[in-house]
Short mmCIF file of N, CA and C in Angstrom, two decimals:
data_model
loop_
_atom_site.label_atom_id
_atom_site.label_comp_id
_atom_site.label_asym_id
_atom_site.label_seq_id
_atom_site.Cartn_x
_atom_site.Cartn_y
_atom_site.Cartn_z
N MET A 1 -3.72 -2.94 -28.36
CA MET A 1 -2.36 -2.65 -27.93
C MET A 1 -2.36 -2.41 -26.43
N ASP A 2 -1.44 -3.05 -25.74
CA ASP A 2 -1.27 -2.71 -24.33
C ASP A 2 0.21 -2.68 -24.03
N PHE A 3 0.62 -3.03 -22.82
CA PHE A 3 1.97 -2.74 -22.38
C PHE A 3 3.05 -3.34 -23.27
N ARG A 4 2.90 -4.58 -23.66
CA ARG A 4 3.96 -5.20 -24.48
C ARG A 4 4.21 -4.40 -25.75
N GLU A 5 3.14 -4.10 -26.46
CA GLU A 5 3.29 -3.32 -27.68
C GLU A 5 3.77 -1.90 -27.38
N PHE A 6 3.28 -1.33 -26.29
CA PHE A 6 3.71 0.01 -25.88
C PHE A 6 5.22 0.01 -25.63
N ALA A 7 5.70 -0.97 -24.86
CA ALA A 7 7.12 -1.03 -24.52
C ALA A 7 8.00 -1.30 -25.73
N GLU A 8 7.48 -2.04 -26.70
CA GLU A 8 8.25 -2.27 -27.92
C GLU A 8 8.34 -1.01 -28.77
N ALA A 9 7.36 -0.14 -28.67
CA ALA A 9 7.31 1.06 -29.49
C ALA A 9 7.92 2.29 -28.83
N TYR A 10 7.91 2.34 -27.49
CA TYR A 10 8.33 3.56 -26.79
C TYR A 10 9.24 3.23 -25.61
N PRO A 11 10.15 4.17 -25.30
CA PRO A 11 10.89 4.04 -24.05
C PRO A 11 9.96 4.51 -22.92
N ALA A 12 10.49 4.64 -21.72
CA ALA A 12 9.70 5.21 -20.63
C ALA A 12 9.23 6.60 -21.06
N VAL A 13 8.03 6.95 -20.62
CA VAL A 13 7.48 8.26 -20.98
C VAL A 13 6.97 8.97 -19.73
N GLU A 14 6.90 10.29 -19.87
CA GLU A 14 6.30 11.12 -18.84
C GLU A 14 5.16 11.88 -19.48
N VAL A 15 3.98 11.78 -18.88
CA VAL A 15 2.78 12.40 -19.43
C VAL A 15 2.43 13.62 -18.57
N ASP A 16 2.39 14.75 -19.22
CA ASP A 16 1.96 16.01 -18.61
C ASP A 16 2.82 16.42 -17.40
N GLY A 17 4.09 16.00 -17.39
CA GLY A 17 4.94 16.34 -16.26
C GLY A 17 4.43 15.77 -14.96
N PHE A 18 3.62 14.71 -15.04
CA PHE A 18 2.96 14.17 -13.85
C PHE A 18 3.08 12.66 -13.72
N LEU A 19 2.79 11.92 -14.78
CA LEU A 19 2.72 10.46 -14.71
C LEU A 19 3.83 9.84 -15.53
N ARG A 20 4.55 8.91 -14.93
CA ARG A 20 5.61 8.19 -15.64
C ARG A 20 5.19 6.74 -15.85
N ILE A 21 5.38 6.29 -17.09
CA ILE A 21 5.14 4.90 -17.45
C ILE A 21 6.51 4.27 -17.66
N TRP A 22 6.81 3.27 -16.85
CA TRP A 22 8.11 2.61 -16.94
C TRP A 22 8.12 1.68 -18.15
N SER A 23 9.23 1.60 -18.81
CA SER A 23 9.37 0.72 -19.96
C SER A 23 10.84 0.33 -20.09
N PRO A 24 11.11 -0.96 -20.26
CA PRO A 24 12.51 -1.35 -20.41
C PRO A 24 13.05 -0.90 -21.76
N VAL A 25 14.32 -0.55 -21.78
CA VAL A 25 14.99 -0.22 -23.03
C VAL A 25 16.10 -1.23 -23.25
N PRO A 26 16.45 -1.54 -24.48
CA PRO A 26 17.53 -2.49 -24.73
C PRO A 26 18.80 -2.08 -23.97
N GLY A 27 19.33 -3.03 -23.23
CA GLY A 27 20.51 -2.78 -22.41
C GLY A 27 20.17 -2.30 -21.01
N GLY A 28 18.93 -1.87 -20.79
CA GLY A 28 18.52 -1.37 -19.48
C GLY A 28 17.52 -2.26 -18.78
N GLU A 29 17.43 -3.51 -19.23
CA GLU A 29 16.44 -4.43 -18.66
C GLU A 29 16.68 -4.66 -17.17
N LYS A 30 17.95 -4.76 -16.77
CA LYS A 30 18.27 -5.01 -15.36
C LYS A 30 17.73 -3.88 -14.48
N GLU A 31 17.94 -2.64 -14.89
CA GLU A 31 17.45 -1.49 -14.13
C GLU A 31 15.93 -1.48 -14.07
N TYR A 32 15.29 -1.85 -15.17
CA TYR A 32 13.84 -1.91 -15.19
C TYR A 32 13.33 -2.93 -14.17
N VAL A 33 13.92 -4.13 -14.19
CA VAL A 33 13.50 -5.18 -13.26
C VAL A 33 13.78 -4.76 -11.82
N GLU A 34 14.92 -4.13 -11.57
CA GLU A 34 15.23 -3.65 -10.22
C GLU A 34 14.19 -2.63 -9.75
N GLY A 35 13.75 -1.76 -10.64
CA GLY A 35 12.73 -0.78 -10.29
C GLY A 35 11.40 -1.44 -9.94
N VAL A 36 11.02 -2.45 -10.72
CA VAL A 36 9.77 -3.18 -10.43
C VAL A 36 9.90 -3.91 -9.09
N ARG A 37 11.03 -4.55 -8.86
CA ARG A 37 11.24 -5.25 -7.57
C ARG A 37 11.17 -4.28 -6.40
N TYR A 38 11.77 -3.11 -6.57
CA TYR A 38 11.71 -2.10 -5.52
C TYR A 38 10.24 -1.72 -5.25
N GLY A 39 9.48 -1.50 -6.31
CA GLY A 39 8.06 -1.17 -6.16
C GLY A 39 7.29 -2.27 -5.43
N LEU A 40 7.64 -3.52 -5.70
CA LEU A 40 6.99 -4.63 -5.00
C LEU A 40 7.39 -4.66 -3.54
N ASP A 41 8.64 -4.36 -3.23
CA ASP A 41 9.09 -4.30 -1.83
C ASP A 41 8.33 -3.23 -1.06
N VAL A 42 8.17 -2.07 -1.68
CA VAL A 42 7.42 -0.98 -1.04
C VAL A 42 5.98 -1.42 -0.80
N LEU A 43 5.39 -2.08 -1.79
CA LEU A 43 4.01 -2.55 -1.66
C LEU A 43 3.89 -3.59 -0.55
N ARG A 44 4.87 -4.47 -0.43
CA ARG A 44 4.85 -5.46 0.67
C ARG A 44 4.89 -4.76 2.03
N ASP A 45 5.73 -3.73 2.14
CA ASP A 45 5.79 -2.96 3.39
C ASP A 45 4.44 -2.31 3.69
N LEU A 46 3.80 -1.77 2.66
CA LEU A 46 2.47 -1.18 2.85
C LEU A 46 1.46 -2.22 3.31
N ARG A 47 1.54 -3.41 2.73
CA ARG A 47 0.60 -4.47 3.12
C ARG A 47 0.79 -4.87 4.57
N GLU A 48 2.06 -4.96 5.00
CA GLU A 48 2.33 -5.31 6.40
C GLU A 48 1.72 -4.30 7.37
N SER A 49 1.61 -3.05 6.95
CA SER A 49 1.00 -2.04 7.81
C SER A 49 -0.49 -1.85 7.52
N GLY A 50 -1.05 -2.72 6.66
CA GLY A 50 -2.48 -2.69 6.36
C GLY A 50 -2.90 -1.57 5.43
N ASP A 51 -1.97 -1.09 4.60
CA ASP A 51 -2.25 0.07 3.76
C ASP A 51 -2.32 -0.24 2.27
N THR A 52 -2.85 -1.41 1.89
CA THR A 52 -2.96 -1.72 0.46
C THR A 52 -4.41 -1.89 0.01
N GLY A 53 -5.34 -1.43 0.78
CA GLY A 53 -6.73 -1.56 0.38
C GLY A 53 -7.17 -3.00 0.22
N GLY A 54 -6.47 -3.93 0.85
CA GLY A 54 -6.81 -5.35 0.77
C GLY A 54 -6.25 -6.06 -0.44
N TYR A 55 -5.49 -5.37 -1.27
CA TYR A 55 -4.92 -5.99 -2.46
C TYR A 55 -3.70 -6.83 -2.09
N ALA A 56 -3.52 -7.92 -2.84
CA ALA A 56 -2.36 -8.81 -2.69
C ALA A 56 -1.19 -8.22 -3.48
N VAL A 57 -0.01 -8.79 -3.26
CA VAL A 57 1.21 -8.35 -3.95
C VAL A 57 1.67 -9.45 -4.89
N TYR A 58 2.01 -9.10 -6.13
CA TYR A 58 2.54 -10.06 -7.08
C TYR A 58 3.79 -10.70 -6.50
N PRO A 59 3.99 -12.03 -6.60
CA PRO A 59 3.36 -12.99 -7.50
C PRO A 59 2.17 -13.75 -6.92
N GLU A 60 1.60 -13.27 -5.83
CA GLU A 60 0.40 -13.92 -5.30
C GLU A 60 -0.71 -13.83 -6.35
N PRO A 61 -1.63 -14.79 -6.35
CA PRO A 61 -2.73 -14.74 -7.33
C PRO A 61 -3.49 -13.42 -7.23
N GLY A 62 -3.66 -12.76 -8.36
CA GLY A 62 -4.35 -11.47 -8.38
C GLY A 62 -3.55 -10.34 -7.77
N GLY A 63 -2.26 -10.57 -7.51
CA GLY A 63 -1.42 -9.56 -6.87
C GLY A 63 -1.14 -8.37 -7.76
N LEU A 64 -0.82 -7.27 -7.11
CA LEU A 64 -0.52 -6.04 -7.84
C LEU A 64 0.92 -6.05 -8.35
N LEU A 65 1.09 -5.54 -9.58
CA LEU A 65 2.39 -5.45 -10.23
C LEU A 65 2.53 -4.02 -10.75
N PRO A 66 3.52 -3.25 -10.25
CA PRO A 66 3.60 -1.84 -10.63
C PRO A 66 4.05 -1.62 -12.07
N TRP A 67 3.50 -0.58 -12.70
CA TRP A 67 3.91 -0.21 -14.06
C TRP A 67 4.19 1.28 -14.21
N GLY A 68 3.88 2.07 -13.20
CA GLY A 68 4.13 3.49 -13.32
C GLY A 68 3.86 4.23 -12.04
N GLU A 69 4.11 5.52 -12.08
CA GLU A 69 3.96 6.35 -10.88
C GLU A 69 3.69 7.79 -11.29
N SER A 70 3.15 8.53 -10.35
CA SER A 70 3.05 9.97 -10.58
C SER A 70 4.22 10.62 -9.86
N LEU A 71 4.52 11.82 -10.25
CA LEU A 71 5.62 12.55 -9.60
C LEU A 71 5.18 13.12 -8.26
N GLU A 72 3.93 12.83 -7.86
CA GLU A 72 3.41 13.28 -6.57
C GLU A 72 3.17 12.13 -5.60
N GLY A 73 3.61 10.91 -5.97
CA GLY A 73 3.53 9.80 -5.03
C GLY A 73 2.45 8.77 -5.28
N ASP A 74 1.66 8.92 -6.32
CA ASP A 74 0.68 7.88 -6.68
C ASP A 74 1.44 6.77 -7.40
N VAL A 75 0.96 5.52 -7.24
CA VAL A 75 1.58 4.40 -7.95
C VAL A 75 0.47 3.67 -8.70
N PHE A 76 0.81 3.22 -9.90
CA PHE A 76 -0.16 2.55 -10.77
C PHE A 76 0.28 1.11 -10.97
N TYR A 77 -0.68 0.19 -10.82
CA TYR A 77 -0.41 -1.24 -10.85
C TYR A 77 -1.37 -1.93 -11.81
N TRP A 78 -0.99 -3.13 -12.20
CA TRP A 78 -1.95 -4.07 -12.77
C TRP A 78 -2.37 -4.99 -11.64
N ARG A 79 -3.65 -5.36 -11.62
CA ARG A 79 -4.10 -6.47 -10.76
C ARG A 79 -4.06 -7.69 -11.66
N THR A 80 -3.14 -8.59 -11.37
CA THR A 80 -2.83 -9.71 -12.27
C THR A 80 -3.91 -10.78 -12.19
N ALA A 81 -5.07 -10.45 -12.72
CA ALA A 81 -6.22 -11.34 -12.69
C ALA A 81 -6.59 -11.73 -14.11
N GLY A 82 -6.75 -13.01 -14.34
CA GLY A 82 -7.15 -13.48 -15.65
C GLY A 82 -5.96 -13.84 -16.52
N ARG A 83 -6.27 -14.46 -17.64
CA ARG A 83 -5.23 -14.99 -18.52
C ARG A 83 -4.67 -13.96 -19.50
N ASP A 84 -5.38 -12.88 -19.74
CA ASP A 84 -4.96 -11.89 -20.73
C ASP A 84 -4.38 -10.66 -20.03
N PRO A 85 -3.05 -10.54 -19.99
CA PRO A 85 -2.45 -9.37 -19.33
C PRO A 85 -2.92 -8.04 -19.92
N GLY A 86 -3.31 -8.03 -21.17
CA GLY A 86 -3.82 -6.82 -21.78
C GLY A 86 -5.13 -6.35 -21.19
N GLN A 87 -5.80 -7.23 -20.46
CA GLN A 87 -7.07 -6.89 -19.83
C GLN A 87 -6.99 -6.80 -18.31
N TRP A 88 -5.78 -6.92 -17.77
CA TRP A 88 -5.66 -6.80 -16.31
C TRP A 88 -6.14 -5.42 -15.87
N PRO A 89 -7.00 -5.37 -14.87
CA PRO A 89 -7.46 -4.07 -14.38
C PRO A 89 -6.29 -3.25 -13.83
N VAL A 90 -6.43 -1.96 -13.91
CA VAL A 90 -5.45 -1.04 -13.32
C VAL A 90 -5.93 -0.67 -11.93
N VAL A 91 -5.02 -0.72 -10.99
CA VAL A 91 -5.29 -0.28 -9.62
C VAL A 91 -4.35 0.89 -9.35
N ALA A 92 -4.91 1.95 -8.84
CA ALA A 92 -4.10 3.11 -8.47
C ALA A 92 -4.05 3.22 -6.95
N GLY A 93 -2.85 3.40 -6.45
CA GLY A 93 -2.65 3.66 -5.03
C GLY A 93 -2.33 5.14 -4.88
N GLY A 94 -3.27 5.88 -4.33
CA GLY A 94 -3.10 7.32 -4.22
C GLY A 94 -2.14 7.71 -3.11
N ARG A 95 -1.52 8.83 -3.27
CA ARG A 95 -0.53 9.32 -2.31
C ARG A 95 -1.13 9.58 -0.95
N ASN A 96 -2.45 9.77 -0.88
CA ASN A 96 -3.10 10.03 0.41
C ASN A 96 -3.83 8.80 0.95
N GLY A 97 -3.53 7.63 0.37
CA GLY A 97 -4.08 6.39 0.91
C GLY A 97 -5.29 5.83 0.20
N ALA A 98 -5.82 6.51 -0.80
CA ALA A 98 -6.98 5.98 -1.53
C ALA A 98 -6.51 4.92 -2.53
N TRP A 99 -7.34 3.92 -2.74
CA TRP A 99 -7.11 2.87 -3.73
C TRP A 99 -8.33 2.82 -4.62
N TRP A 100 -8.13 2.77 -5.93
CA TRP A 100 -9.26 2.62 -6.83
C TRP A 100 -8.83 1.78 -8.03
N GLU A 101 -9.83 1.18 -8.65
CA GLU A 101 -9.58 0.22 -9.73
C GLU A 101 -10.36 0.63 -10.97
N CYS A 102 -9.73 0.42 -12.13
CA CYS A 102 -10.35 0.71 -13.42
C CYS A 102 -10.26 -0.52 -14.31
N ALA A 103 -11.37 -0.90 -14.93
CA ALA A 103 -11.39 -2.06 -15.81
C ALA A 103 -10.59 -1.75 -17.08
N GLY A 104 -10.22 -2.81 -17.77
CA GLY A 104 -9.44 -2.65 -19.00
C GLY A 104 -7.97 -2.70 -18.66
N GLY A 105 -7.13 -2.42 -19.59
CA GLY A 105 -5.70 -2.45 -19.38
C GLY A 105 -5.11 -1.08 -19.12
N MET A 106 -3.79 -1.03 -19.16
CA MET A 106 -3.07 0.20 -18.90
C MET A 106 -3.48 1.31 -19.87
N LEU A 107 -3.53 1.00 -21.15
CA LEU A 107 -3.87 2.04 -22.12
C LEU A 107 -5.32 2.49 -21.99
N ALA A 108 -6.22 1.57 -21.67
CA ALA A 108 -7.62 1.96 -21.45
C ALA A 108 -7.71 2.92 -20.27
N PHE A 109 -6.93 2.66 -19.23
CA PHE A 109 -6.90 3.56 -18.07
C PHE A 109 -6.38 4.94 -18.48
N LEU A 110 -5.26 4.96 -19.19
CA LEU A 110 -4.67 6.25 -19.59
C LEU A 110 -5.62 7.05 -20.47
N VAL A 111 -6.22 6.39 -21.46
CA VAL A 111 -7.17 7.07 -22.33
C VAL A 111 -8.35 7.58 -21.50
N GLY A 112 -8.84 6.76 -20.59
CA GLY A 112 -9.97 7.17 -19.75
C GLY A 112 -9.66 8.35 -18.85
N VAL A 113 -8.44 8.40 -18.33
CA VAL A 113 -8.05 9.54 -17.49
C VAL A 113 -7.96 10.80 -18.34
N VAL A 114 -7.39 10.66 -19.54
CA VAL A 114 -7.24 11.82 -20.42
C VAL A 114 -8.59 12.33 -20.93
N ASP A 115 -9.49 11.39 -21.33
CA ASP A 115 -10.76 11.85 -21.90
C ASP A 115 -11.88 12.00 -20.86
N GLY A 116 -11.55 11.71 -19.60
CA GLY A 116 -12.51 11.93 -18.52
C GLY A 116 -13.46 10.80 -18.24
N THR A 117 -13.29 9.63 -18.87
CA THR A 117 -14.22 8.52 -18.65
C THR A 117 -13.76 7.56 -17.55
N ALA A 118 -12.51 7.68 -17.07
CA ALA A 118 -12.02 6.82 -15.99
C ALA A 118 -12.01 7.60 -14.68
N GLU A 119 -12.20 6.87 -13.61
CA GLU A 119 -12.16 7.51 -12.29
C GLU A 119 -10.77 8.08 -12.03
N ARG A 120 -10.74 9.29 -11.51
CA ARG A 120 -9.48 9.98 -11.20
C ARG A 120 -9.19 9.97 -9.71
N ALA A 121 -10.20 9.75 -8.88
CA ALA A 121 -10.07 9.73 -7.42
C ALA A 121 -9.15 10.86 -6.95
N GLU A 122 -7.95 10.54 -6.51
CA GLU A 122 -7.05 11.54 -5.94
C GLU A 122 -6.17 12.25 -6.96
N LEU A 123 -6.28 11.91 -8.23
CA LEU A 123 -5.44 12.59 -9.21
C LEU A 123 -5.87 14.05 -9.31
N PRO A 124 -4.92 14.96 -9.30
CA PRO A 124 -5.27 16.38 -9.29
C PRO A 124 -5.90 16.84 -10.61
N ASP A 125 -6.74 17.85 -10.51
CA ASP A 125 -7.28 18.49 -11.70
C ASP A 125 -6.15 19.25 -12.39
N GLY A 126 -6.29 19.46 -13.67
CA GLY A 126 -5.33 20.25 -14.40
C GLY A 126 -4.19 19.46 -15.01
N VAL A 127 -4.14 18.15 -14.76
CA VAL A 127 -3.13 17.30 -15.41
C VAL A 127 -3.85 16.15 -16.08
N LEU A 128 -3.19 15.56 -17.06
CA LEU A 128 -3.70 14.40 -17.77
C LEU A 128 -5.04 14.67 -18.45
N GLY A 129 -5.17 15.83 -19.01
CA GLY A 129 -6.38 16.17 -19.75
C GLY A 129 -6.15 16.02 -21.25
N PRO A 130 -7.11 16.48 -22.05
CA PRO A 130 -7.02 16.33 -23.50
C PRO A 130 -5.79 16.97 -24.14
N ALA A 131 -5.18 17.94 -23.51
CA ALA A 131 -4.00 18.60 -24.08
C ALA A 131 -2.72 18.12 -23.41
N ALA A 132 -2.73 16.93 -22.83
CA ALA A 132 -1.57 16.41 -22.10
C ALA A 132 -0.35 16.31 -23.02
N SER A 133 0.79 16.64 -22.46
CA SER A 133 2.06 16.52 -23.21
C SER A 133 2.69 15.17 -22.90
N VAL A 134 3.50 14.67 -23.83
CA VAL A 134 4.19 13.41 -23.64
C VAL A 134 5.67 13.63 -23.96
N VAL A 135 6.54 13.20 -23.03
CA VAL A 135 7.98 13.33 -23.20
C VAL A 135 8.58 11.93 -23.12
N LEU A 136 9.41 11.56 -24.11
CA LEU A 136 10.10 10.28 -24.09
C LEU A 136 11.31 10.41 -23.15
N LEU A 137 11.45 9.48 -22.21
CA LEU A 137 12.51 9.58 -21.21
C LEU A 137 13.72 8.71 -21.50
N GLY A 138 13.53 7.54 -22.06
CA GLY A 138 14.62 6.60 -22.13
C GLY A 138 15.13 6.29 -23.52
N SER A 139 15.01 7.20 -24.45
CA SER A 139 15.43 6.88 -25.81
C SER A 139 16.92 6.98 -25.97
#
């Protein structure tokens, strides 16, 4: 299961009052697409100033495509590499300028952050741990 199945099963969610996973809801597809486009525009601006860690922007080959954010300014992307979107690596752009990549898909990244097996880099301690709360936002 990765984003497609996640989006079919859940609206947007907020994990531990920290991380938001965007998900389109029936009737709200336009707003979802507008949000993704806005995220791509911001990423293009960052690239122009040399602040993307060398990553390309979607729809360029291997470009980053945003799927979520933290409430502290981190942004989470897929690196659109390979034929299986469920296996696209996750790239995190930290609020303080760090970029890091985790293999697997979005859910593998989330599970790894929660159970401690994925790199957290700039993510603060005390959030996204084993007792993380989940709130449905768009139901």
